[in-house]
PDB file of C-alpha atoms in Angstrom:
ATOM      1  CA  MET V 128     -20.757 -17.610   9.557  1.00  0.00           C
ATOM      2  CA  SER V 129     -17.209 -16.407   8.993  1.00  0.00           C
ATOM      3  CA  GLU V 130     -16.555 -13.423   6.765  1.00  0.00           C
ATOM      4  CA  SER V 131     -15.615 -14.250   3.172  1.00  0.00           C
ATOM      5  CA  ALA V 132     -12.195 -13.263   1.867  1.00  0.00           C
ATOM      6  CA  ALA V 133     -13.795 -10.878  -0.635  1.00  0.00           C
ATOM      7  CA  ARG V 134     -15.708  -9.090   2.110  1.00  0.00           C
ATOM      8  CA  ALA V 135     -12.602  -8.977   4.315  1.00  0.00           C
ATOM      9  CA  LEU V 136     -10.667  -7.289   1.504  1.00  0.00           C
ATOM     10  CA  ALA V 137     -13.484  -4.822   0.884  1.00  0.00           C
ATOM     11  CA  ARG V 138     -13.490  -3.998   4.589  1.00  0.00           C
ATOM     12  CA  MET V 139      -9.703  -3.579   4.401  1.00  0.00           C
ATOM     13  CA  PHE V 140     -10.053  -1.001   1.629  1.00  0.00           C
ATOM     14  CA  GLY V 141     -12.667   0.827   3.691  1.00  0.00           C
ATOM     15  CA  ARG V 142     -10.236   0.972   6.598  1.00  0.00           C
ATOM     16  CA  MET V 143      -7.467   2.158   4.257  1.00  0.00           C
ATOM     17  CA  ALA V 144      -9.673   5.028   3.080  1.00  0.00           C
ATOM     18  CA  GLU V 145     -10.370   6.005   6.699  1.00  0.00           C
ATOM     19  CA  ALA V 146      -6.667   5.917   7.547  1.00  0.00           C
ATOM     20  CA  ILE V 147      -5.815   8.162   4.602  1.00  0.00           C
ATOM     21  CA  GLU V 148      -8.547  10.655   5.574  1.00  0.00           C
ATOM     22  CA  VAL V 149      -7.057  10.906   9.073  1.00  0.00           C
ATOM     23  CA  GLU V 150      -3.565  11.459   7.638  1.00  0.00           C
ATOM     24  CA  LYS V 151      -4.577  13.518   4.592  1.00  0.00           C
ATOM     25  CA  ASP V 152      -3.472  16.967   5.765  1.00  0.00           C
ATOM     26  CA  HIS V 153      -0.278  15.617   7.318  1.00  0.00           C
ATOM     27  CA  LEU V 154       0.625  13.798   4.091  1.00  0.00           C
ATOM     28  CA  SER V 155       0.125  16.955   2.056  1.00  0.00           C
ATOM     29  CA  GLU V 156       2.286  18.893   4.526  1.00  0.00           C
ATOM     30  CA  LEU V 157       5.059  16.320   4.118  1.00  0.00           C
ATOM     31  CA  ASP V 158       4.675  16.571   0.354  1.00  0.00           C
ATOM     32  CA  GLY V 159       4.781  20.358   0.509  1.00  0.00           C
ATOM     33  CA  ALA V 160       8.331  20.201   1.850  1.00  0.00           C
ATOM     34  CA  ILE V 161       9.751  18.150  -1.034  1.00  0.00           C
ATOM     35  CA  GLY V 162       7.009  17.770  -3.655  1.00  0.00           C
ATOM     36  CA  ASP V 163       3.828  19.362  -4.962  1.00  0.00           C
ATOM     37  CA  GLY V 164       1.927  19.342  -1.681  1.00  0.00           C
ATOM     38  CA  ASP V 165      -0.999  17.270  -2.924  1.00  0.00           C
ATOM     39  CA  HIS V 166      -0.158  13.699  -1.864  1.00  0.00           C
ATOM     40  CA  GLY V 167      -2.830  13.531   0.823  1.00  0.00           C
ATOM     41  CA  ILE V 168      -5.511  14.755  -1.578  1.00  0.00           C
ATOM     42  CA  THR V 169      -4.345  12.341  -4.274  1.00  0.00           C
ATOM     43  CA  MET V 170      -4.442   9.320  -1.968  1.00  0.00           C
ATOM     44  CA  SER V 171      -7.815  10.363  -0.576  1.00  0.00           C
ATOM     45  CA  LEU V 172      -9.313  10.579  -4.066  1.00  0.00           C
ATOM     46  CA  GLY V 173      -7.819   7.223  -4.990  1.00  0.00           C
ATOM     47  CA  PHE V 174      -9.176   5.278  -2.040  1.00  0.00           C
ATOM     48  CA  LYS V 175     -12.581   6.946  -2.165  1.00  0.00           C
ATOM     49  CA  ALA V 176     -12.775   5.797  -5.790  1.00  0.00           C
ATOM     50  CA  VAL V 177     -11.701   2.280  -4.805  1.00  0.00           C
ATOM     51  CA  ASN V 178     -14.515   2.037  -2.276  1.00  0.00           C
ATOM     52  CA  LYS V 179     -17.062   3.469  -4.698  1.00  0.00           C
ATOM     53  CA  ALA V 180     -16.064   0.812  -7.245  1.00  0.00           C
ATOM     54  CA  LEU V 181     -16.235  -1.953  -4.626  1.00  0.00           C
ATOM     55  CA  ALA V 182     -19.693  -0.786  -3.516  1.00  0.00           C
ATOM     56  CA  ALA V 183     -20.954  -1.735  -6.982  1.00  0.00           C
ATOM     57  CA  LEU V 184     -19.428  -5.217  -6.767  1.00  0.00           C
ATOM     58  CA  ASP V 185     -21.429  -8.252  -5.596  1.00  0.00           C
ATOM     59  CA  LEU V 186     -19.111  -9.286  -2.784  1.00  0.00           C
ATOM     60  CA  ASP V 187     -21.007 -12.514  -2.162  1.00  0.00           C
ATOM     61  CA  ALA V 188     -20.191 -13.659  -5.692  1.00  0.00           C
ATOM     62  CA  ALA V 189     -16.803 -11.967  -6.157  1.00  0.00           C
ATOM     63  CA  SER V 190     -13.447 -13.651  -5.626  1.00  0.00           C
ATOM     64  CA  PRO V 191     -10.567 -12.017  -3.717  1.00  0.00           C
ATOM     65  CA  SER V 192      -8.819 -11.560  -7.063  1.00  0.00           C
ATOM     66  CA  GLU V 193     -11.826  -9.698  -8.494  1.00  0.00           C
ATOM     67  CA  VAL V 194     -11.876  -7.383  -5.476  1.00  0.00           C
ATOM     68  CA  MET V 195      -8.228  -6.489  -6.091  1.00  0.00           C
ATOM     69  CA  GLN V 196      -8.773  -6.000  -9.818  1.00  0.00           C
ATOM     70  CA  THR V 197     -11.774  -3.750  -9.167  1.00  0.00           C
ATOM     71  CA  ALA V 198      -9.722  -1.725  -6.675  1.00  0.00           C
ATOM     72  CA  ALA V 199      -6.933  -1.309  -9.245  1.00  0.00           C
ATOM     73  CA  THR V 200      -9.316   0.028 -11.872  1.00  0.00           C
ATOM     74  CA  GLY V 201     -11.021   2.356  -9.397  1.00  0.00           C
ATOM     75  CA  PHE V 202      -7.738   3.842  -8.202  1.00  0.00           C
ATOM     76  CA  LEU V 203      -6.354   4.371 -11.692  1.00  0.00           C
ATOM     77  CA  ASP V 204      -9.571   5.999 -12.924  1.00  0.00           C
ATOM     78  CA  ALA V 205      -9.340   8.563 -10.115  1.00  0.00           C
ATOM     79  CA  VAL V 206      -5.590   9.188  -9.947  1.00  0.00           C
ATOM     80  CA  GLY V 207      -3.825   9.951 -13.197  1.00  0.00           C
ATOM     81  CA  ALA V 208      -0.569  11.146 -11.637  1.00  0.00           C
ATOM     82  CA  SER V 209       2.378   8.815 -11.062  1.00  0.00           C
ATOM     83  CA  THR V 210       0.832   7.350  -7.905  1.00  0.00           C
ATOM     84  CA  GLY V 211      -2.137   6.052  -9.921  1.00  0.00           C
ATOM     85  CA  PRO V 212      -0.265   3.710 -12.261  1.00  0.00           C
ATOM     86  CA  LEU V 213       2.033   2.597  -9.424  1.00  0.00           C
ATOM     87  CA  TYR V 214      -0.760   1.537  -7.091  1.00  0.00           C
ATOM     88  CA  ALA V 215      -2.886   0.156  -9.925  1.00  0.00           C
ATOM     89  CA  THR V 216       0.006  -2.044 -11.075  1.00  0.00           C
ATOM     90  CA  GLY V 217       0.594  -3.232  -7.521  1.00  0.00           C
ATOM     91  CA  LEU V 218      -3.088  -4.047  -7.049  1.00  0.00           C
ATOM     92  CA  ARG V 219      -3.276  -5.884 -10.370  1.00  0.00           C
ATOM     93  CA  ARG V 220      -0.256  -7.987  -9.425  1.00  0.00           C
ATOM     94  CA  ALA V 221      -1.924  -8.716  -6.086  1.00  0.00           C
ATOM     95  CA  ALA V 222      -5.041  -9.791  -7.987  1.00  0.00           C
ATOM     96  CA  GLN V 223      -2.915 -12.247  -9.973  1.00  0.00           C
ATOM     97  CA  ALA V 224      -1.353 -13.586  -6.774  1.00  0.00           C
ATOM     98  CA  LEU V 225      -4.823 -14.239  -5.322  1.00  0.00           C
ATOM     99  CA  ALA V 226      -6.248 -15.851  -8.476  1.00  0.00           C
ATOM    100  CA  GLY V 227      -7.952 -19.140  -7.630  1.00  0.00           C
ATOM    101  CA  ARG V 228      -7.713 -18.538  -3.871  1.00  0.00           C
ATOM    102  CA  GLU V 229     -10.737 -18.155  -1.648  1.00  0.00           C
ATOM    103  CA  GLU V 230      -9.004 -17.879   1.726  1.00  0.00           C
ATOM    104  CA  LEU V 231      -6.841 -15.100   3.119  1.00  0.00           C
ATOM    105  CA  ASP V 232      -4.490 -17.277   5.127  1.00  0.00           C
ATOM    106  CA  LEU V 233      -1.020 -15.977   5.997  1.00  0.00           C
ATOM    107  CA  ALA V 234       0.492 -17.503   2.849  1.00  0.00           C
ATOM    108  CA  ALA V 235      -2.050 -15.613   0.728  1.00  0.00           C
ATOM    109  CA  CYS V 236      -1.328 -12.385   2.621  1.00  0.00           C
ATOM    110  CA  ARG V 237       2.410 -12.942   2.123  1.00  0.00           C
ATOM    111  CA  ASP V 238       1.954 -13.501  -1.619  1.00  0.00           C
ATOM    112  CA  MET V 239      -0.380 -10.507  -1.903  1.00  0.00           C
ATOM    113  CA  LEU V 240       2.167  -8.205  -0.243  1.00  0.00           C
ATOM    114  CA  ALA V 241       5.021  -9.580  -2.350  1.00  0.00           C
ATOM    115  CA  ALA V 242       3.125  -9.164  -5.619  1.00  0.00           C
ATOM    116  CA  PHE V 243       1.911  -5.694  -4.687  1.00  0.00           C
ATOM    117  CA  SER V 244       5.375  -4.399  -3.770  1.00  0.00           C
ATOM    118  CA  GLU V 245       7.006  -6.006  -6.814  1.00  0.00           C
ATOM    119  CA  GLY V 246       4.389  -4.439  -9.076  1.00  0.00           C
ATOM    120  CA  ILE V 247       5.175  -0.979  -7.724  1.00  0.00           C
ATOM    121  CA  ARG V 248       8.912  -1.642  -8.020  1.00  0.00           C
ATOM    122  CA  ASP V 249       8.675  -2.848 -11.608  1.00  0.00           C
ATOM    123  CA  ARG V 250       6.414   0.011 -12.702  1.00  0.00           C
ATOM    124  CA  GLY V 251       8.385   2.742 -10.921  1.00  0.00           C
ATOM    125  CA  LYS V 252      11.865   1.375 -11.688  1.00  0.00           C
ATOM    126  CA  ALA V 253      12.872   2.179  -8.102  1.00  0.00           C
ATOM    127  CA  GLN V 254      14.477   0.248  -5.253  1.00  0.00           C
ATOM    128  CA  ARG V 255      14.886   0.467  -1.517  1.00  0.00           C
ATOM    129  CA  GLY V 256      16.940   3.497  -0.550  1.00  0.00           C
ATOM    130  CA  ASP V 257      15.498   5.727  -3.293  1.00  0.00           C
ATOM    131  CA  LYS V 258      13.269   7.485  -0.702  1.00  0.00           C
ATOM    132  CA  THR V 259       9.923   6.276  -2.017  1.00  0.00           C
ATOM    133  CA  MET V 260       6.941   4.181  -0.901  1.00  0.00           C
ATOM    134  CA  LEU V 261       9.061   1.114  -1.717  1.00  0.00           C
ATOM    135  CA  ASP V 262      11.057   1.773   1.440  1.00  0.00           C
ATOM    136  CA  VAL V 263       7.863   0.642   3.178  1.00  0.00           C
ATOM    137  CA  TRP V 264       6.308  -1.933   0.846  1.00  0.00           C
ATOM    138  CA  LEU V 265       9.439  -3.992   0.174  1.00  0.00           C
ATOM    139  CA  PRO V 266      10.466  -4.400   3.847  1.00  0.00           C
ATOM    140  CA  ALA V 267       6.830  -5.179   4.749  1.00  0.00           C
ATOM    141  CA  ALA V 268       6.744  -7.933   2.101  1.00  0.00           C
ATOM    142  CA  GLU V 269      10.074  -9.325   3.285  1.00  0.00           C
ATOM    143  CA  ALA V 270       8.863  -9.367   6.893  1.00  0.00           C
ATOM    144  CA  ALA V 271       5.745 -11.236   5.774  1.00  0.00           C
ATOM    145  CA  ALA V 272       7.828 -13.884   3.989  1.00  0.00           C
ATOM    146  CA  THR V 273      10.082 -14.338   7.021  1.00  0.00           C
ATOM    147  CA  ALA V 274       7.114 -14.576   9.402  1.00  0.00           C
ATOM    148  CA  VAL V 275       5.484 -17.337   7.335  1.00  0.00           C
ATOM    149  CA  ALA V 276       8.783 -19.204   7.003  1.00  0.00           C
ATOM    150  CA  ASP V 277       9.214 -19.026  10.785  1.00  0.00           C
ATOM    151  CA  GLY V 278       5.680 -20.317  11.403  1.00  0.00           C
ATOM    152  CA  ARG V 279       4.587 -17.176  13.252  1.00  0.00           C
ATOM    153  CA  SER V 280       1.022 -16.678  14.498  1.00  0.00           C
ATOM    154  CA  LYS V 281      -1.323 -14.275  12.690  1.00  0.00           C
ATOM    155  CA  GLN V 282      -0.797 -11.645  15.397  1.00  0.00           C
ATOM    156  CA  ASP V 283       2.989 -11.945  15.213  1.00  0.00           C
ATOM    157  CA  PHE V 284       2.877 -11.962  11.403  1.00  0.00           C
ATOM    158  CA  TRP V 285       1.091  -8.611  11.221  1.00  0.00           C
ATOM    159  CA  LYS V 286       3.177  -7.144  14.046  1.00  0.00           C
ATOM    160  CA  ALA V 287       6.335  -7.963  12.077  1.00  0.00           C
ATOM    161  CA  VAL V 288       4.859  -6.490   8.899  1.00  0.00           C
ATOM    162  CA  THR V 289       3.739  -3.217  10.520  1.00  0.00           C
ATOM    163  CA  THR V 290       7.035  -2.821  12.393  1.00  0.00           C
ATOM    164  CA  ALA V 291       8.952  -3.213   9.128  1.00  0.00           C
ATOM    165  CA  ALA V 292       6.650  -0.701   7.447  1.00  0.00           C
ATOM    166  CA  ASP V 293       6.945   1.898  10.210  1.00  0.00           C
ATOM    167  CA  ASN V 294      10.732   1.513  10.372  1.00  0.00           C
ATOM    168  CA  GLY V 295      10.923   1.804   6.591  1.00  0.00           C
ATOM    169  CA  ALA V 296       8.922   5.018   6.588  1.00  0.00           C
ATOM    170  CA  ALA V 297      11.046   6.519   9.368  1.00  0.00           C
ATOM    171  CA  SER V 298      14.251   5.621   7.523  1.00  0.00           C
ATOM    172  CA  THR V 299      13.324   7.845   4.560  1.00  0.00           C
ATOM    173  CA  ALA V 300      14.165  10.926   6.652  1.00  0.00           C
ATOM    174  CA  THR V 301      17.843   9.942   6.399  1.00  0.00           C
ATOM    175  CA  MET V 302      17.768   9.525   2.611  1.00  0.00           C
ATOM    176  CA  VAL V 303      18.285  11.807  -0.374  1.00  0.00           C
ATOM    177  CA  ALA V 304      15.527  11.383  -2.963  1.00  0.00           C
ATOM    178  CA  THR V 305      16.611   9.952  -6.308  1.00  0.00           C
ATOM    179  CA  LYS V 306      13.186   9.146  -7.780  1.00  0.00           C
ATOM    180  CA  GLY V 307       9.930  11.023  -8.263  1.00  0.00           C
ATOM    181  CA  ARG V 308       9.266  14.720  -7.807  1.00  0.00           C
ATOM    182  CA  ALA V 309      11.326  14.874  -4.610  1.00  0.00           C
ATOM    183  CA  ALA V 310      14.410  14.028  -6.696  1.00  0.00           C
ATOM    184  CA  ARG V 311      14.238  17.557  -8.100  1.00  0.00           C
ATOM    185  CA  VAL V 312      15.317  18.972  -4.738  1.00  0.00           C
ATOM    186  CA  ARG V 313      17.966  16.269  -4.134  1.00  0.00           C
ATOM    187  CA  GLU V 314      19.914  17.174  -0.950  1.00  0.00           C
ATOM    188  CA  ARG V 315      17.109  19.429   0.300  1.00  0.00           C
ATOM    189  CA  SER V 316      14.986  16.281   0.713  1.00  0.00           C
ATOM    190  CA  LEU V 317      17.322  15.072   3.476  1.00  0.00           C
ATOM    191  CA  GLY V 318      15.689  15.248   6.895  1.00  0.00           C
ATOM    192  CA  HIS V 319      12.153  14.987   5.521  1.00  0.00           C
ATOM    193  CA  LEU V 320       9.944  11.907   5.614  1.00  0.00           C
ATOM    194  CA  ASP V 321       8.863  10.752   2.185  1.00  0.00           C
ATOM    195  CA  PRO V 322       5.081  11.327   1.908  1.00  0.00           C
ATOM    196  CA  GLY V 323       4.602   8.195  -0.209  1.00  0.00           C
ATOM    197  CA  ALA V 324       6.330   6.133   2.449  1.00  0.00           C
ATOM    198  CA  ALA V 325       4.247   7.756   5.196  1.00  0.00           C
ATOM    199  CA  SER V 326       0.986   6.948   3.393  1.00  0.00           C
ATOM    200  CA  ALA V 327       2.187   3.411   2.663  1.00  0.00           C
ATOM    201  CA  ALA V 328       2.865   2.821   6.366  1.00  0.00           C
ATOM    202  CA  ALA V 329      -0.670   4.020   7.199  1.00  0.00           C
ATOM    203  CA  LEU V 330      -2.049   1.592   4.606  1.00  0.00           C
ATOM    204  CA  VAL V 331      -0.057  -1.324   6.026  1.00  0.00           C
ATOM    205  CA  ARG V 332      -1.429  -0.571   9.506  1.00  0.00           C
ATOM    206  CA  ALA V 333      -4.953  -0.537   8.053  1.00  0.00           C
ATOM    207  CA  MET V 334      -4.285  -3.933   6.452  1.00  0.00           C
ATOM    208  CA  ALA V 335      -3.089  -5.323   9.765  1.00  0.00           C
ATOM    209  CA  GLU V 336      -6.104  -3.969  11.635  1.00  0.00           C
ATOM    210  CA  THR V 337      -8.581  -5.679   9.304  1.00  0.00           C
ATOM    211  CA  LEU V 338      -6.797  -8.869   8.215  1.00  0.00           C
TER     212      LEU V 338
END
């Protein structure tokens, strides 16, 4: 029997938590250069909380939308700083995009990525080029839309998405921060990877590995 979409998403969040644990110290080091030095810890707490919340959910009865909504609540309950509301809004928008859908086909994945990135953008009032996680999420969503429009295979779809995410994260080293805590150091942020973008790229890779 094939895995349900709800279980696939739960497995995705488990993989995301693992990816953040691997990167946790590195993310905090990146954040120490231009922020408060706690980004790795914050993301770790958030995704541990997501998986704890999902463990209490009946995945055989839950819809993909309910999984996303549960993840949003879990993350926000654990992370009160700016990252919490940003990710929670993105996850709630993704839940709306998946409402009424039971399959995670490429169109659903495209819509999920678009809704998630737009939720973060709307909540954070940021755009590409501001040296934030949006320099990863927005290009990833755009790559997903292009891949579906071009009729790409699942493998090529996720390759395009992860390439866009990795390139987006790398590009933040050439930017001056204009949003978030890094904006306080302005020109001193130049030459440093944005920690939010680095964690976002790790999350996109985790998505690709499971979906």
